[in-house]
PDB file of C-alpha atoms in Angstrom:
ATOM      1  CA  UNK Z 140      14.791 121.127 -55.466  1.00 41.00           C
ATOM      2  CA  UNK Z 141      17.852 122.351 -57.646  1.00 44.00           C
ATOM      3  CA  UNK Z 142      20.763 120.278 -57.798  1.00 46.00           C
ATOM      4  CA  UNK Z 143      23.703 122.070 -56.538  1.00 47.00           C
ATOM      5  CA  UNK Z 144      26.049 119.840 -58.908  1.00 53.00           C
ATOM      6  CA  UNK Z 145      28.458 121.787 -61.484  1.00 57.00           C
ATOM      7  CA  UNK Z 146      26.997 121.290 -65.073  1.00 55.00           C
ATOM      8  CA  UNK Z 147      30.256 119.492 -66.637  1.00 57.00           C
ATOM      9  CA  UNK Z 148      28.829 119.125 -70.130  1.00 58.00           C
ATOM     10  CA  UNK Z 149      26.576 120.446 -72.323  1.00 57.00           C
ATOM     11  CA  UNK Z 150      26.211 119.353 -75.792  1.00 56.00           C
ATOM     12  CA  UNK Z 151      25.785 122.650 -78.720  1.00 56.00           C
ATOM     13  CA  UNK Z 152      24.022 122.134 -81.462  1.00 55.00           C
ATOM     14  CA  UNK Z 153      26.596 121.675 -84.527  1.00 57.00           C
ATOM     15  CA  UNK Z 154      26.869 123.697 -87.553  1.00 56.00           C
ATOM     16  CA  UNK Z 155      28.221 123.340 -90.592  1.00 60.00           C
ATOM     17  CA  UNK Z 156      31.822 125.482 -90.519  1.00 66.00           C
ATOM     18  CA  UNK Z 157      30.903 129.449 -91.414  1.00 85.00           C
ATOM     19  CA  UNK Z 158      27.170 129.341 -90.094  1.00 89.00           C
ATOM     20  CA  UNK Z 159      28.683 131.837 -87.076  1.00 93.00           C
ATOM     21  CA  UNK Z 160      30.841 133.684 -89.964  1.00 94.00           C
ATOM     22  CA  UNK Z 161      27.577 134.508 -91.798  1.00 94.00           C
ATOM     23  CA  UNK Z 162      26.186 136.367 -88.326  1.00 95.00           C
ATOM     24  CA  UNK Z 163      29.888 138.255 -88.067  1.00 95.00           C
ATOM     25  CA  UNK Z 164      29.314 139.882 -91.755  1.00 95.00           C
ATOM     26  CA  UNK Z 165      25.728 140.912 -90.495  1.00 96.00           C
ATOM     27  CA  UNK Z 166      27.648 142.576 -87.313  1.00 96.00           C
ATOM     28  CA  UNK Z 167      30.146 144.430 -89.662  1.00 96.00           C
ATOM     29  CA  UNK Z 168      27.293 145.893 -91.999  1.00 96.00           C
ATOM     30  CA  UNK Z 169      25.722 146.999 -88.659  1.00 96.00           C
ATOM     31  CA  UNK Z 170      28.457 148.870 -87.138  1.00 95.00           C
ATOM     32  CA  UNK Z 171      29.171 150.661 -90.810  1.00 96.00           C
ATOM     33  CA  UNK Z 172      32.136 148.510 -92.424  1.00 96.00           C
ATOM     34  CA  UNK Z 173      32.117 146.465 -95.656  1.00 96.00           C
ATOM     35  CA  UNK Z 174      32.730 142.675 -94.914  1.00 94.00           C
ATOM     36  CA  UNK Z 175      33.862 142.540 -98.460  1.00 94.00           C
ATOM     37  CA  UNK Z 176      37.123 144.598 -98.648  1.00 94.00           C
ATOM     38  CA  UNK Z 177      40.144 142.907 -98.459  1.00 94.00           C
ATOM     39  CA  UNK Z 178      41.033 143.730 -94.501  1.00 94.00           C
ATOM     40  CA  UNK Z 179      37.977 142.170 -93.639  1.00 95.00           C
ATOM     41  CA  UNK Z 180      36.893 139.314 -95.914  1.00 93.00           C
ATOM     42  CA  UNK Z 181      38.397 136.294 -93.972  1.00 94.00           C
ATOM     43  CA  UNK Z 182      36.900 138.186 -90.705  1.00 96.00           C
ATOM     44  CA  UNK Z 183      34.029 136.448 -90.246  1.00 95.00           C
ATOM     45  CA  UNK Z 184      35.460 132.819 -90.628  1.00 95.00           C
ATOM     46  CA  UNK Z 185      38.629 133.777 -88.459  1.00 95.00           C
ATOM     47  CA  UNK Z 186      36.138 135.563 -85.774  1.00 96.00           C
ATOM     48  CA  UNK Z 187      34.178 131.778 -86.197  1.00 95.00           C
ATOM     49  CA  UNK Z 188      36.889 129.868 -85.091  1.00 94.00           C
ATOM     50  CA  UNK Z 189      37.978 132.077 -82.545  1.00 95.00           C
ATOM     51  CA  UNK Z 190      34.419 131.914 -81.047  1.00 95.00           C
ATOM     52  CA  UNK Z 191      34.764 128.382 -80.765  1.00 94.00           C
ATOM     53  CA  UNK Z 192      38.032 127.964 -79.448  1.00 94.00           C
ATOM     54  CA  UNK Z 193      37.055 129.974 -76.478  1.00 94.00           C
ATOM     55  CA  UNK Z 194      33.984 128.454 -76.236  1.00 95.00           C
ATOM     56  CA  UNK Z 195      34.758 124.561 -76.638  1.00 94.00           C
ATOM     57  CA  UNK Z 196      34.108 123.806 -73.053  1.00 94.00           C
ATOM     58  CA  UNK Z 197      30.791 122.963 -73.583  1.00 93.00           C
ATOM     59  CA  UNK Z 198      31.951 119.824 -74.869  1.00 89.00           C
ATOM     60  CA  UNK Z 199      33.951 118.557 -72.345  1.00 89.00           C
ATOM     61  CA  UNK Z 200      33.459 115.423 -70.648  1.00 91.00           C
ATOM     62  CA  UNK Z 201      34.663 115.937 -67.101  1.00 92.00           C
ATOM     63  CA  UNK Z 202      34.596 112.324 -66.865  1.00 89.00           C
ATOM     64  CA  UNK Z 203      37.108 111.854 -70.419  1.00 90.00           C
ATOM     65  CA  UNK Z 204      38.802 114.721 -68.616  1.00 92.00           C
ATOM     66  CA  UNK Z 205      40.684 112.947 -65.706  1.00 89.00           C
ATOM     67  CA  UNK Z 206      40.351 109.132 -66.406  1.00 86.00           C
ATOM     68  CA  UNK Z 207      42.986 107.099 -65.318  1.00 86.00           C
ATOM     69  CA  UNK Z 208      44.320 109.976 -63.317  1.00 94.00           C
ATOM     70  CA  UNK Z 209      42.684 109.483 -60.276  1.00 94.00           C
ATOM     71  CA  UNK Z 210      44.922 107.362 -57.783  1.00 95.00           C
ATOM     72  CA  UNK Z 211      44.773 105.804 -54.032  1.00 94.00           C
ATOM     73  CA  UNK Z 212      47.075 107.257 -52.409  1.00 92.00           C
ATOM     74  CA  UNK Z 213      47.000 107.541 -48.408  1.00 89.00           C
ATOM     75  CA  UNK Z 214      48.239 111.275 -47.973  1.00 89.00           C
ATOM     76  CA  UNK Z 215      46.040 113.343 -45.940  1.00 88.00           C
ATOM     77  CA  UNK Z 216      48.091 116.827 -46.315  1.00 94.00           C
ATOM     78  CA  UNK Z 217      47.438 120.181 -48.885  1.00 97.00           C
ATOM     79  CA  UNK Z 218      47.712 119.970 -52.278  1.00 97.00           C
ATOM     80  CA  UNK Z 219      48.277 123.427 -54.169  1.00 97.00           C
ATOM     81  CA  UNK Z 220      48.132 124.809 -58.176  1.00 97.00           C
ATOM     82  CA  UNK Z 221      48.122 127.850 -57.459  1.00 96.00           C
ATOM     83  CA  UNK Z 222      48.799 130.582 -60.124  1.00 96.00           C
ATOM     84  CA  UNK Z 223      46.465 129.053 -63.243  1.00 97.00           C
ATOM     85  CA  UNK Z 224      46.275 131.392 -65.911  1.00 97.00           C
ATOM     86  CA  UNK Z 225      42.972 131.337 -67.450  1.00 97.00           C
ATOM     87  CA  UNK Z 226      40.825 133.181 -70.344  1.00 97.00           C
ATOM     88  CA  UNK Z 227      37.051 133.644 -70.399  1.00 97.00           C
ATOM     89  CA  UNK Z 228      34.424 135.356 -71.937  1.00 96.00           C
ATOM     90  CA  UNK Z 229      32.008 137.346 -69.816  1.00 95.00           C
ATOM     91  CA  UNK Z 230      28.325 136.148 -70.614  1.00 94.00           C
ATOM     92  CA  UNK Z 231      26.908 139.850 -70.018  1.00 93.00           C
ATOM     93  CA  UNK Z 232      28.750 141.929 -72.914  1.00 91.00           C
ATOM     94  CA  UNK Z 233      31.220 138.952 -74.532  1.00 92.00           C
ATOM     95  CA  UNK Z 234      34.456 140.671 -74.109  1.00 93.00           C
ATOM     96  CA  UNK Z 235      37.189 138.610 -72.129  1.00 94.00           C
ATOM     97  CA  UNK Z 236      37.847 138.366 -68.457  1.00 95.00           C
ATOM     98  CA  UNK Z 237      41.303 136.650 -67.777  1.00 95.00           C
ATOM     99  CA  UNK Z 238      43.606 136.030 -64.182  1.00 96.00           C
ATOM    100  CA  UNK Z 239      44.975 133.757 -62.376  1.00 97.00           C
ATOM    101  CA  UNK Z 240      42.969 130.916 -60.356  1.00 98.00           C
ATOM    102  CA  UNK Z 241      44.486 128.886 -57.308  1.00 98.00           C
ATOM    103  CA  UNK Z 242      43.051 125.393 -56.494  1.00 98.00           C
ATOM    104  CA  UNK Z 243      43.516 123.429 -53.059  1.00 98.00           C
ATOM    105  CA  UNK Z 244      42.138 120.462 -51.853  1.00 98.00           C
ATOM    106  CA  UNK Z 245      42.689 117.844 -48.589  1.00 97.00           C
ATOM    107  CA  UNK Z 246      42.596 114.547 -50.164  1.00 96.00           C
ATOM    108  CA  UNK Z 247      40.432 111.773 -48.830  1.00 95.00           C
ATOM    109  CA  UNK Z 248      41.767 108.638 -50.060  1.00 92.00           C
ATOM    110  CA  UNK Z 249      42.363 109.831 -53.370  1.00 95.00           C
ATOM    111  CA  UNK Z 250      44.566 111.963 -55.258  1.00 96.00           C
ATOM    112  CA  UNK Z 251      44.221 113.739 -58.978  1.00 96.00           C
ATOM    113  CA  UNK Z 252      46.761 114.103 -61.386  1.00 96.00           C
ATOM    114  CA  UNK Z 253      47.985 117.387 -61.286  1.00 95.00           C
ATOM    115  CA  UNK Z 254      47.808 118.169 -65.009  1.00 95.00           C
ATOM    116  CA  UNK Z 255      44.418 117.870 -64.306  1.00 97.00           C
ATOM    117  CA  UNK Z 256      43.552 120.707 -62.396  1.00 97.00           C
ATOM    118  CA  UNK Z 257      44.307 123.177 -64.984  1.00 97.00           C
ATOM    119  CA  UNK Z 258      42.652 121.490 -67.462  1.00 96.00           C
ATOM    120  CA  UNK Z 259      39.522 121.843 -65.175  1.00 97.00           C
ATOM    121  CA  UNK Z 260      39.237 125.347 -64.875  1.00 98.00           C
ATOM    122  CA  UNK Z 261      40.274 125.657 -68.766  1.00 97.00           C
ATOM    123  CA  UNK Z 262      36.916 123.505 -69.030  1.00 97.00           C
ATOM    124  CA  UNK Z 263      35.041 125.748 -67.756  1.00 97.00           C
ATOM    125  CA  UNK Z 264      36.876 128.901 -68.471  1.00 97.00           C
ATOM    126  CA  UNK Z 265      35.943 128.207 -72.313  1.00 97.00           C
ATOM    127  CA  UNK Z 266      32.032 129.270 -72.003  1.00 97.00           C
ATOM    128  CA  UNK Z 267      30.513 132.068 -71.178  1.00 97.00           C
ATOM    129  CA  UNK Z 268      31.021 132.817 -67.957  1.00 97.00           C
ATOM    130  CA  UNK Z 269      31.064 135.074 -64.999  1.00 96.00           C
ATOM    131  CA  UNK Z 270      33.023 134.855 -62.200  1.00 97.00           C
ATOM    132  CA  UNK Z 271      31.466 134.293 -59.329  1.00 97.00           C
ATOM    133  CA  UNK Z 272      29.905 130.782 -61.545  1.00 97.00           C
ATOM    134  CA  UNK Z 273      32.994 130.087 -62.719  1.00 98.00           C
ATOM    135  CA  UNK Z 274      34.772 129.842 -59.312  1.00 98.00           C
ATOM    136  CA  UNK Z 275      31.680 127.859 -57.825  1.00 98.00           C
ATOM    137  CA  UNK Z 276      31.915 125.395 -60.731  1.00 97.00           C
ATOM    138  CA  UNK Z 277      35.630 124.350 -59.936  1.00 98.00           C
ATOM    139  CA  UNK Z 278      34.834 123.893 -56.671  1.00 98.00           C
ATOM    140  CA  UNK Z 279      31.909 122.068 -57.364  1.00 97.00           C
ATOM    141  CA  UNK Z 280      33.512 119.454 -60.250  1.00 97.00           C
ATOM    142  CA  UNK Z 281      36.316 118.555 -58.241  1.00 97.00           C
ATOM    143  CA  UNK Z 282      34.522 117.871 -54.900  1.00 97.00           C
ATOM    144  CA  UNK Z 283      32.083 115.758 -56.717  1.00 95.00           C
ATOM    145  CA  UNK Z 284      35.123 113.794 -58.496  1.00 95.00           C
ATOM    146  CA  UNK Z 285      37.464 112.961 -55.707  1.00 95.00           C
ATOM    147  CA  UNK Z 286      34.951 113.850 -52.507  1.00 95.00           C
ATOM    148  CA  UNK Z 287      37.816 114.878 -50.306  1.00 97.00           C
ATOM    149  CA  UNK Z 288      37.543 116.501 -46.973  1.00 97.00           C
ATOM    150  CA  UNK Z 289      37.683 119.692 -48.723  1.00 97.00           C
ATOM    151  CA  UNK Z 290      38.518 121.892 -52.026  1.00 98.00           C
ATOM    152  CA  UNK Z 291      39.124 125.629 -51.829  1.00 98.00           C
ATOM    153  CA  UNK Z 292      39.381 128.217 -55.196  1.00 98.00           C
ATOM    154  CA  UNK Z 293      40.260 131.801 -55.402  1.00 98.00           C
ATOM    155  CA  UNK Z 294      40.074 133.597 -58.716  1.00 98.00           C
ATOM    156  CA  UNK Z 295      41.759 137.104 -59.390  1.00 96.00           C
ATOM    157  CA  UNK Z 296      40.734 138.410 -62.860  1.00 95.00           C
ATOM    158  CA  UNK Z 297      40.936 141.735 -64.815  1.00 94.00           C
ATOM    159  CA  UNK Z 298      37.680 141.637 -66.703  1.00 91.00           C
ATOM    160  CA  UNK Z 299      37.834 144.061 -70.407  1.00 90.00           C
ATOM    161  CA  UNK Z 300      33.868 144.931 -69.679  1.00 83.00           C
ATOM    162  CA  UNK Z 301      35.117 147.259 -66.606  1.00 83.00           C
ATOM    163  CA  UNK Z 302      38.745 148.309 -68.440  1.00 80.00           C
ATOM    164  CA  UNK Z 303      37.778 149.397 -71.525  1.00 75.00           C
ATOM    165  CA  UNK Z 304      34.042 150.237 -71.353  1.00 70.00           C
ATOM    166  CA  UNK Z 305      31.806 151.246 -68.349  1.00 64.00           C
ATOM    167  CA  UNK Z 306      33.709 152.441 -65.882  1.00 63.00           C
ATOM    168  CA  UNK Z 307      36.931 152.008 -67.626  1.00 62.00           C
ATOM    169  CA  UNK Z 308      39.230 151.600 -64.267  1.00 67.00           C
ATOM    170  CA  UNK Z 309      42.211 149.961 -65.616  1.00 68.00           C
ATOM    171  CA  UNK Z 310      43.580 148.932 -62.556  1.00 70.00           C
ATOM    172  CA  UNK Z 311      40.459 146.971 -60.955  1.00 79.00           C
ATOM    173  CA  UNK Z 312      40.329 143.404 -60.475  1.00 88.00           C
ATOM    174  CA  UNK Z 313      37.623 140.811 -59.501  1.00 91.00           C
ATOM    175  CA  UNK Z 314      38.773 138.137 -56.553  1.00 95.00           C
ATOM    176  CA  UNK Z 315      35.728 135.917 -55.785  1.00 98.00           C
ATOM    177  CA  UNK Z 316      36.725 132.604 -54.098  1.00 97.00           C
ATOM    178  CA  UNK Z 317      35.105 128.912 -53.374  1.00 98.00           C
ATOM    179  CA  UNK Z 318      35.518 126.973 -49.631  1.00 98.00           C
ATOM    180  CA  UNK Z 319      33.944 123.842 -49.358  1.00 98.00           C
ATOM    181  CA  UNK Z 320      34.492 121.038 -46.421  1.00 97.00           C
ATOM    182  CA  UNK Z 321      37.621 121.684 -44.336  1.00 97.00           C
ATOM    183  CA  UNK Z 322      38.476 124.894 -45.991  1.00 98.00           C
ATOM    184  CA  UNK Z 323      34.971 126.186 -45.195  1.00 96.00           C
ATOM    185  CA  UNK Z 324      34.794 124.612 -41.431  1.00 97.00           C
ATOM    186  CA  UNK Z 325      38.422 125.440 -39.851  1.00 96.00           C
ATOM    187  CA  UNK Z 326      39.744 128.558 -40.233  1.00 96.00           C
ATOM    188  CA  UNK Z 327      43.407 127.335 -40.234  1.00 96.00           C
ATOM    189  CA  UNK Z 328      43.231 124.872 -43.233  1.00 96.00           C
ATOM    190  CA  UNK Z 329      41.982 128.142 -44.778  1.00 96.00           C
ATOM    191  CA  UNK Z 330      44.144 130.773 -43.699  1.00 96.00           C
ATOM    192  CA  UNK Z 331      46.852 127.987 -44.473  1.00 96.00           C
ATOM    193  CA  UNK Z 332      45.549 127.951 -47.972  1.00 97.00           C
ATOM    194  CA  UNK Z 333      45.345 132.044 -48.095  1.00 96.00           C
ATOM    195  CA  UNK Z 334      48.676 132.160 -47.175  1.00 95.00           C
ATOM    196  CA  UNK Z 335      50.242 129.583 -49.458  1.00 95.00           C
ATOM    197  CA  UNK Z 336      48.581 131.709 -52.492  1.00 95.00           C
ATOM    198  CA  UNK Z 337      49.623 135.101 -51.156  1.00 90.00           C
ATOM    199  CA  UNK Z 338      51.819 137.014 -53.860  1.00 78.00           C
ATOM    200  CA  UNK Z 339      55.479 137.518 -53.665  1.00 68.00           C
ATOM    201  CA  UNK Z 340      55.754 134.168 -51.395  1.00 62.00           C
ATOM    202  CA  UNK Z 341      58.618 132.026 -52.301  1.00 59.00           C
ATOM    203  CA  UNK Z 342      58.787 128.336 -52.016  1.00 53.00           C
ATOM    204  CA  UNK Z 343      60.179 127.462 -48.855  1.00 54.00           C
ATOM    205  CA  UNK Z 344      62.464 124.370 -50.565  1.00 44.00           C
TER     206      UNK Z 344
END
């Protein structure tokens, strides 16, 4: 049967520093440039890095990720990041797809850090990605790490594979979204939730 638990790490194979660069100049000579004139010389390396910057969630350690910032903590009530800004790299062309992701969850017992919760979705923002995983991952990671009586994600994303190729329809967006325990089971916690994320609502302080 296949596990249903969020892959939170998965070691690459490393590479000495311009193995990618050497496939970039091979890309250039394909499309009709010359990855020796001055513009584009330090291409390749730069386009190297940048491909593993946005891809260095593969080596996260969930587990690294929030040590020491899980506490006990007896509250029972919401907790809400909403409005995450996040980058990614669609896995079907490799162009980016980038919004905004809101996290809830009903604690159990436990509590996270909040600096935390960004830094999960940047782990697994930084592979490549589609959406619909993407959102399900979240979900997934932070249910398994604090089990509380529920975790809800929405993402909203633009995605450059529909904007500037395809279709091209600049103004469409992708909104795929996660409910798991409570959020999935009582339609208040999640219209609660819905409406706590809804845009143009101020704080009520």
């Amino acid at each position: 049967m296949k596990s249903n638990k969020a892959v939170v790490k998965m070691p690459r194979p490393q590479y000495g520093e311009g193995a990618i660069a050497e496939h970039y100049r091979e890309i250039l000579r394909q499309i009709g440039e010359n990855p020796e004139r001055e513009g584009l010389k330090s291409t390749p390396l730069r386009a190297e890095k940048a491909i593993r910057f946005l891809t260095n969630g593969y080596e996260a350690d969930i587990q690294k990720l929030v040590n020491g910032a899980i506490f006990n903590e007896a509250t029972d009530e919401m907790v809400v990041v909403k409005d995450i800004d996040f980058f990614s790299l669609c896995e079907h062309h490799m162009l980016p797809f980038m919004g905004k992701c809101h996290v809830a969850y009903m604690p159990h017992k436990k509590i996270l850090g909040l600096s935390k919760i960004p830094r999960v979705v940047e782990m697994f923002s930084r592979r490549l990605q589609v959406q619909e995983r993407l959102t399900t991952q979240i979900a997934t990671t932070l249910n398994e790490v604090l089990q509380p009586r529920g975790v809800a994600v929405v993402i909203e994303a633009v995605h450059l594979c529909m904007v500037v190729r395809g279709v091209e329809k600049q103004n469409s967006k992708a909104v795929t979204s996660a409910m798991l325990g409570a959020f999935r089971d009582r339609p208040e916690t999640r219209a609660e939730f819905l409406a706590l994320i809804r845009p143009g609502r101020e704080l009520d302080l």
